[in-house]
Coordinates of C-alpha atoms in Angstrom, one line a residue:
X1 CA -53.4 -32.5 -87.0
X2 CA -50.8 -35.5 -86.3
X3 CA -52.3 -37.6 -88.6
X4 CA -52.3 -34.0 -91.6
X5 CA -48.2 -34.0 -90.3
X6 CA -47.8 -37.5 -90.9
X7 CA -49.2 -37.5 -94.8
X8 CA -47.1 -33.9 -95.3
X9 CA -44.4 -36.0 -94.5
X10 CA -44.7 -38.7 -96.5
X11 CA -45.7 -36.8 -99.5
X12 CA -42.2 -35.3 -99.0
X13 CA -40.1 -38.2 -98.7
X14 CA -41.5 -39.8 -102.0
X15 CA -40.8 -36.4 -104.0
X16 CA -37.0 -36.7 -102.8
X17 CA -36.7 -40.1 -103.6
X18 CA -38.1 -39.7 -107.0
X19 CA -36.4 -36.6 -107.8
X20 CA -33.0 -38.5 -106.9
X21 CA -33.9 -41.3 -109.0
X22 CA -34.4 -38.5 -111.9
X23 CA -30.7 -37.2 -110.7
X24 CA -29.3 -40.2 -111.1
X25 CA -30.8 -41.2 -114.4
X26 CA -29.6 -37.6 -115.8
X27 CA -26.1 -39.2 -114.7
X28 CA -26.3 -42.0 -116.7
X29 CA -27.2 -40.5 -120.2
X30 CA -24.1 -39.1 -122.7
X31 CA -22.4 -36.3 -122.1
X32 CA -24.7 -32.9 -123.3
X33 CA -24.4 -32.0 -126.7
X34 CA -23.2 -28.7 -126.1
X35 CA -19.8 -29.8 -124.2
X36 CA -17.2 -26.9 -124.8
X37 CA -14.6 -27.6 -127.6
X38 CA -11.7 -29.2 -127.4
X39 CA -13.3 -31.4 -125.0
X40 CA -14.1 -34.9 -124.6
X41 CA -16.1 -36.9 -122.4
X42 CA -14.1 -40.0 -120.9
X43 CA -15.6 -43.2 -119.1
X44 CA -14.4 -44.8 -116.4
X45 CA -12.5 -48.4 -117.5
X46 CA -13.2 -47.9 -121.2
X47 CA -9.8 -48.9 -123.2
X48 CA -8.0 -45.7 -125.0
X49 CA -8.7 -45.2 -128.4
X50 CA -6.4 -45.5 -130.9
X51 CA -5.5 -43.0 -133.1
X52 CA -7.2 -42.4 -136.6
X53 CA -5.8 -44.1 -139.9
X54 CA -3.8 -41.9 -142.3
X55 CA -5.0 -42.4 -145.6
X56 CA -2.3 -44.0 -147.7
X57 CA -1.0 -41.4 -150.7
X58 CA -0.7 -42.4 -153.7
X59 CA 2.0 -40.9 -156.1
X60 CA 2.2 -38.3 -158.9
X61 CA 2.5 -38.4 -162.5
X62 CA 3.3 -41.9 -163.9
X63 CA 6.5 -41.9 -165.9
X64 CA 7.5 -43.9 -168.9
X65 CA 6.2 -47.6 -169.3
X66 CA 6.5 -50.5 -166.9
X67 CA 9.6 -52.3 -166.5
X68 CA 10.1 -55.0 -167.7
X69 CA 11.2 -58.2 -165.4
X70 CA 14.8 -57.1 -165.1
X71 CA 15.8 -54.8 -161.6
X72 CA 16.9 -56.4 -158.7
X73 CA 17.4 -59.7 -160.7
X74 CA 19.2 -58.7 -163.5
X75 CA 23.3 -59.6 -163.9
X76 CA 24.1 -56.6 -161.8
X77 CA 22.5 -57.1 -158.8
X78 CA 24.8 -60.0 -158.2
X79 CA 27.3 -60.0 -155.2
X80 CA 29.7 -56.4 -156.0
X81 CA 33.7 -57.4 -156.5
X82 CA 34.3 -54.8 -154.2
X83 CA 32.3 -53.0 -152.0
X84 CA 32.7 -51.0 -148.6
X85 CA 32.1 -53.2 -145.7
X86 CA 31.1 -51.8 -142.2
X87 CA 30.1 -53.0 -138.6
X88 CA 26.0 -52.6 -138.0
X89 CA 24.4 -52.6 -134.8
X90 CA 26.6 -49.9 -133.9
X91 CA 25.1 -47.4 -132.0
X92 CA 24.5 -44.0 -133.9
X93 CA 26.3 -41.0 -132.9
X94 CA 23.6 -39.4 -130.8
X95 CA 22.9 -42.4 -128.8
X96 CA 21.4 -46.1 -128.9
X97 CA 18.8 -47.2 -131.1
X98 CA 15.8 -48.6 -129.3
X99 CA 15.8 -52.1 -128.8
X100 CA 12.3 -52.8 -129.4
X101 CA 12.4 -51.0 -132.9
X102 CA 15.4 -52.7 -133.7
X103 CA 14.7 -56.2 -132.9
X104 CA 11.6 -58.3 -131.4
X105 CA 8.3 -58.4 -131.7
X106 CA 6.4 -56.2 -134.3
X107 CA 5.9 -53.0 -132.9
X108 CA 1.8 -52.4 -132.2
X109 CA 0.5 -48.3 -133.1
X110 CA 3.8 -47.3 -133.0
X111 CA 3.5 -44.2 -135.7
X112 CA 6.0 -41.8 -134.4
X113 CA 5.9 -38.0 -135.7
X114 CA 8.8 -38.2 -138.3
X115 CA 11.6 -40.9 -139.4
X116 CA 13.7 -43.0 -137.3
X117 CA 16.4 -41.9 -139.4
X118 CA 17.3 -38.4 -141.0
X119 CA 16.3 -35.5 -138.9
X120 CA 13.8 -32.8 -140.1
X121 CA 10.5 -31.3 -140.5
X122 CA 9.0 -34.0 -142.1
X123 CA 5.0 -35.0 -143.3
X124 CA 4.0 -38.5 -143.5
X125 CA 2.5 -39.4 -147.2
X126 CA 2.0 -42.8 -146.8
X127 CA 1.6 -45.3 -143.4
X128 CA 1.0 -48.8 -144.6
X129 CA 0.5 -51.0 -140.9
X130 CA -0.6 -54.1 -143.1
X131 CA -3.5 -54.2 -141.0
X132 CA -5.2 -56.0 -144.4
X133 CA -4.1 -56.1 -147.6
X134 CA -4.7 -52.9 -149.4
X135 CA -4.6 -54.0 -153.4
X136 CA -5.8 -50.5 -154.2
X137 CA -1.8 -49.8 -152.9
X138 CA 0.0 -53.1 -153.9
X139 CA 0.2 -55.8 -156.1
X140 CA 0.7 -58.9 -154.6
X141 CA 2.7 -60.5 -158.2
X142 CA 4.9 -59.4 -161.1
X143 CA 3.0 -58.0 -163.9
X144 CA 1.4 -61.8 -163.9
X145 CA 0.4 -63.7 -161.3
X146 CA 2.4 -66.6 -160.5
X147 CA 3.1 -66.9 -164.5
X148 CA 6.4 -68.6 -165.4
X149 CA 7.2 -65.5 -168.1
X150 CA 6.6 -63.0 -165.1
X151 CA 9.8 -63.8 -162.7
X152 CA 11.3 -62.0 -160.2
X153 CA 14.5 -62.9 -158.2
X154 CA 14.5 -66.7 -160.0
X155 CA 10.8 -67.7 -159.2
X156 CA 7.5 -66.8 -160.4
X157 CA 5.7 -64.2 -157.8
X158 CA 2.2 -65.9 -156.7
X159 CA -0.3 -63.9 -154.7
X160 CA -1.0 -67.4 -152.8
X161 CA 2.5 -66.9 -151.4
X162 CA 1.3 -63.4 -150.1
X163 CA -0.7 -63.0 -146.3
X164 CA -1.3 -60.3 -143.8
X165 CA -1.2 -62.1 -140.3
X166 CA -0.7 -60.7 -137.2
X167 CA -0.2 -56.9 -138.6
X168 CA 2.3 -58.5 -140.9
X169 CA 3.0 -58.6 -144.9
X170 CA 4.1 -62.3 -144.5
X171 CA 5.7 -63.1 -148.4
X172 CA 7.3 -67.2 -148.6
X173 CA 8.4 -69.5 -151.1
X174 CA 5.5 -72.4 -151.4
X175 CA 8.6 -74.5 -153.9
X176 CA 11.5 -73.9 -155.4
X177 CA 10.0 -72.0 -158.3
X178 CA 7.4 -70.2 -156.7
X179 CA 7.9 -67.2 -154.1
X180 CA 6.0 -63.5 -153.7
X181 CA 6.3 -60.4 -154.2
X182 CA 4.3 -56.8 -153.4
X183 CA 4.6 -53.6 -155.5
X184 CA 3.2 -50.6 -155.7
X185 CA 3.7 -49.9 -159.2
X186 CA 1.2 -47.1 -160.7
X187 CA 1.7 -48.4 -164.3
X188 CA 1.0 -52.1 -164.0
X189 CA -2.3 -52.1 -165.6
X190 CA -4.1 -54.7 -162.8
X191 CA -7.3 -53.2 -162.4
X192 CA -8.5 -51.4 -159.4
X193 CA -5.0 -50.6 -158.7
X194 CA -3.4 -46.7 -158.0
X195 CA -0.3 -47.5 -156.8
X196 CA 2.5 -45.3 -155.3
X197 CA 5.3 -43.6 -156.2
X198 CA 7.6 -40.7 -155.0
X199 CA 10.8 -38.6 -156.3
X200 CA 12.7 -37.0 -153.7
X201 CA 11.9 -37.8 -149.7
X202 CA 12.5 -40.1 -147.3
X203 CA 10.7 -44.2 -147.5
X204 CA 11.5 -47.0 -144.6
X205 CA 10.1 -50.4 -143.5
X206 CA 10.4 -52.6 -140.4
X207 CA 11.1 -56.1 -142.0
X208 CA 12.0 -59.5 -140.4
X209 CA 14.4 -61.2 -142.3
X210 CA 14.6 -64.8 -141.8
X211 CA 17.7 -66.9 -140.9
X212 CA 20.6 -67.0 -138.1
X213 CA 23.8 -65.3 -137.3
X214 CA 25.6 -68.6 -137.9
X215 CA 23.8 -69.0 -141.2
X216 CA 23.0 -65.8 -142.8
X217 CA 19.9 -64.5 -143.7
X218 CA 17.8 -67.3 -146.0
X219 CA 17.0 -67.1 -149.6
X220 CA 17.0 -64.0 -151.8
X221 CA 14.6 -61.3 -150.5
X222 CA 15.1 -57.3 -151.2
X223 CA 13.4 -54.3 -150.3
X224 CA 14.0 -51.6 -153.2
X225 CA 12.9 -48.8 -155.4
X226 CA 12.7 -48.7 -159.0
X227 CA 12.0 -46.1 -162.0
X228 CA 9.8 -47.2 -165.4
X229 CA 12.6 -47.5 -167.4
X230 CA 15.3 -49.3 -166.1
X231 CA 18.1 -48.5 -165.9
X232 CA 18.3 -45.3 -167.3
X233 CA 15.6 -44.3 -164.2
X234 CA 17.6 -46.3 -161.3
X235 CA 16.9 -48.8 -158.7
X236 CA 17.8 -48.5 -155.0
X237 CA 18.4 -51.9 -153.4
X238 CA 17.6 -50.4 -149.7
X239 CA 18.1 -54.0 -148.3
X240 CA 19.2 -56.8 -149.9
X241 CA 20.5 -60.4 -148.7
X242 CA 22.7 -61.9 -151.4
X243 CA 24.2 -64.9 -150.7
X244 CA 23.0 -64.3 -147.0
X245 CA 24.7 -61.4 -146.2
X246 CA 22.9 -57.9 -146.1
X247 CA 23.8 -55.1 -149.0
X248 CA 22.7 -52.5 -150.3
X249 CA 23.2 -51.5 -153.9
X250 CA 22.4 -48.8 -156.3
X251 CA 22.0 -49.6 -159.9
X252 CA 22.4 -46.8 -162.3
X253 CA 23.7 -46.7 -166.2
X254 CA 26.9 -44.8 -164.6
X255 CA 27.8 -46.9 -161.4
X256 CA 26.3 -49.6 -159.0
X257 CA 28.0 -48.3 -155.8
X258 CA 27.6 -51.3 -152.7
X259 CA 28.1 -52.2 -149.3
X260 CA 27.4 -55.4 -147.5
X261 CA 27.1 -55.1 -143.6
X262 CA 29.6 -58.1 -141.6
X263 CA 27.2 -58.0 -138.3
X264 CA 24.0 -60.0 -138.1
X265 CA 20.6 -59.0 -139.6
X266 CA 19.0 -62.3 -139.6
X267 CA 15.8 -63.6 -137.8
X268 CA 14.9 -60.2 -135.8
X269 CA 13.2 -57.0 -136.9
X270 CA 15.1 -54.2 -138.3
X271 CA 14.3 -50.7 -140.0
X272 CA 15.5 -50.1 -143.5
X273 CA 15.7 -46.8 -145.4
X274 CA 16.6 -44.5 -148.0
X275 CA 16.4 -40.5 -148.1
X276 CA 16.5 -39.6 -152.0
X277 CA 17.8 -36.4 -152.2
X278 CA 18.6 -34.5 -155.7
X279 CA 21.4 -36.3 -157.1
X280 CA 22.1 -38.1 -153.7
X281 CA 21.3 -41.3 -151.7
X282 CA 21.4 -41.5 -148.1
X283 CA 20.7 -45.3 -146.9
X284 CA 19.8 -45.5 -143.0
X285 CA 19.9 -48.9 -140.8
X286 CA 17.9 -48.4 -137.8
X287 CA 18.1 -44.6 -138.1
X288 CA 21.4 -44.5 -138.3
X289 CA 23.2 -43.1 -141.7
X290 CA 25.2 -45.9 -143.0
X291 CA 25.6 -45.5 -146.5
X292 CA 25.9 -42.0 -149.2
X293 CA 26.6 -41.8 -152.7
X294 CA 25.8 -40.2 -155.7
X295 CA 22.9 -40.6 -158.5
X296 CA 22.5 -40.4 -161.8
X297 CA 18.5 -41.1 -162.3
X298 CA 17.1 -37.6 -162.5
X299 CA 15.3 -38.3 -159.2
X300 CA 12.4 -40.0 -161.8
X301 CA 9.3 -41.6 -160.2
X302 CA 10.4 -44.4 -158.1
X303 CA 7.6 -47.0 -156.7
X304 CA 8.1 -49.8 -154.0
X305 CA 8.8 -53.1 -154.0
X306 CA 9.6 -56.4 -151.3
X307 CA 9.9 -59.6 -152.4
X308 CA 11.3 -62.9 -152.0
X309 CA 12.9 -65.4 -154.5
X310 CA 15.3 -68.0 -154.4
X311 CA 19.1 -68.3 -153.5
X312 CA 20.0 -72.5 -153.7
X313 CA 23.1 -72.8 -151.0
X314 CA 19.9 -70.2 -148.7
X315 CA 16.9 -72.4 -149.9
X316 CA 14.3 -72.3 -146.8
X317 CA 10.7 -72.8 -147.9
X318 CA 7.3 -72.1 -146.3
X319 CA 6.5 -70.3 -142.9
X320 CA 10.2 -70.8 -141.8
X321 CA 11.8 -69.0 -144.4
X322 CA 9.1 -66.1 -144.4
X323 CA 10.0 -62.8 -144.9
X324 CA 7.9 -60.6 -142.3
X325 CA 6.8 -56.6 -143.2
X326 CA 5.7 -55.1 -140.2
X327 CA 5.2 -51.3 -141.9
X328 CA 6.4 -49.1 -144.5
X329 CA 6.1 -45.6 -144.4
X330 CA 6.9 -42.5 -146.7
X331 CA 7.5 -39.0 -145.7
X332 CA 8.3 -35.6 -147.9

């Protein structure tokens, strides 16, 4: 009878250890398929994950044909006579822009629900994080690729001067007649490319410009808008260094209203945008509302460019004169 005990019991002690070896097994697999909605199983020490990549819009009807090379080079975009100066970096009215959007390092999965800028029940339309080069979205030249008859800002624009690095559109001057350019002109005929373009709503960017305080910002970079048929269809200089110092300037068959900005925009990040309303533009610095005037373009199809070409007494080329995109962004 001891010895029947004895084999009960070890017959026992091998079920439980088995049948906790099946528990802890069970404990190890995924979580059940039928989890309840809404739910999601987390793992200890696993990193967050980020959130999902809105698909970049592209634009409604195409209007007119392409431009010719003409915009933010032409006569008129030179230094205006007179034009309204202002102090930036002054904080906006409902309190201080953030630091780290204003200035520093580019900002990492930083999508935020609306605009820095105007206030408003907005919906994003496009979220370019240059992650890659996206060529279904931009064209990294002028019409032609680094072609002498195909200039822009006083230099050909070459897609060799064109890079994505480190979540950045980086876009240099390799010489003195060579510099780069993106667009995201529908109507450019280069294969493969959509484009995009908007009419009324509100487009920004977080751009580096390149330079000092002492010296001004280097060469002749701009980040703009632009109809098919210029001028009669506008172009909105949102930012633009001329001669080193930061305007912006609206170019219209009627007026080209200005302003340059006295404080320093060089060699730090900074937001740049424009909220096209009908027959009105509203240009924002770091979200706050510098800048409103009147236009005269029929709120036509704009699309979007950034480039970088040459101003001699500003002349920095290669990495050090770089001009550095960390995201543009649309919203209607």
């Amino acid at each position: 009878m001891p010895q029947a005990t004895a084999r009960l019991l070890q017959v026992l002690c091998c079920v439980l250890v088995v049948a906790g070896l099946s528990g802890s097994a069970i404990r190890l697999q995924g979580p059940p398929e039928d989890s309840a909605p809404g739910q999601e199983a987390s793992v200890s020490g696993s990193a967050p994950t980020q959130g999902t990549e809105i698909p970049d819009s592209t634009g409604g009807a195409a209007a007119g044909q392409p431009a010719g090379p003409g915009g933010a080079d032409s006569p008129a975009a030179q230094p205006p006579a007179a034009v309204e100066p202002d102090k930036p970096g002054e904080a906006a009215a409902d309190g201080p822009v953030s630091e780290s959007l204003a200035q520093g390092a580019p900002v990492v999965a930083s999508r935020s629900v609306g605009p820095l800028g105007p206030p408003g029940q907005w919906s994003l339309v496009l979220d370019e994080e240059f992650d890659t080069l996206n060529t279904s979205l931009w064209t990294p030249y002028w019409f032609r690729d680094c072609h002498p008859g195909s200039t822009k800002n006083g230099v050909k624009t070459c897609s060799s001067n064109v890079k994505v690095e480190n979540g950045n559109a980086v876009l240099q001057l390799s010489d003195s007649e060579s510099g780069a350019l993106l667009s995201t002109n529908p109507k450019d005929a280069v294969p493969g490319h959509v484009g995009f373009q908007y009419t009324t709503g509100y487009v920004e960017a977080r751009i580096y410009f390149p330079g000092t305080c002492s010296e001004g910002i280097y060469n002749w970079p701009a980040w703009w808008t632009t109809g098919q048929k210029y001028p009669a269809t506008g172009e909105i200089d949102i930012a633009e260094p001329l001669q080193g110092t930061m305007t912006t300037v609206y170019h219209s068959p009627e007026n080209h209203p200005a302003k340059y900005f006295t404080g320093c925009y060089a060699g730090g990040y900074h937001t740049y945008g424009v909220h096209r309303k009908a027959g009105v533009n509203d240009i924002y610095f770091d979200g706050r509302l510098e800048f409103s005037y009147p236009t005269s373009d029929g709120n036509a199809p704009h699309y979007l460019l950034l480039n970088v070409g040459i101003w001699a007494d500003q002349k920095t080329l290669g990495p050090a004169g770089a001009v550095k995109v960390d995201w543009v962004r649309a919203w209607q």
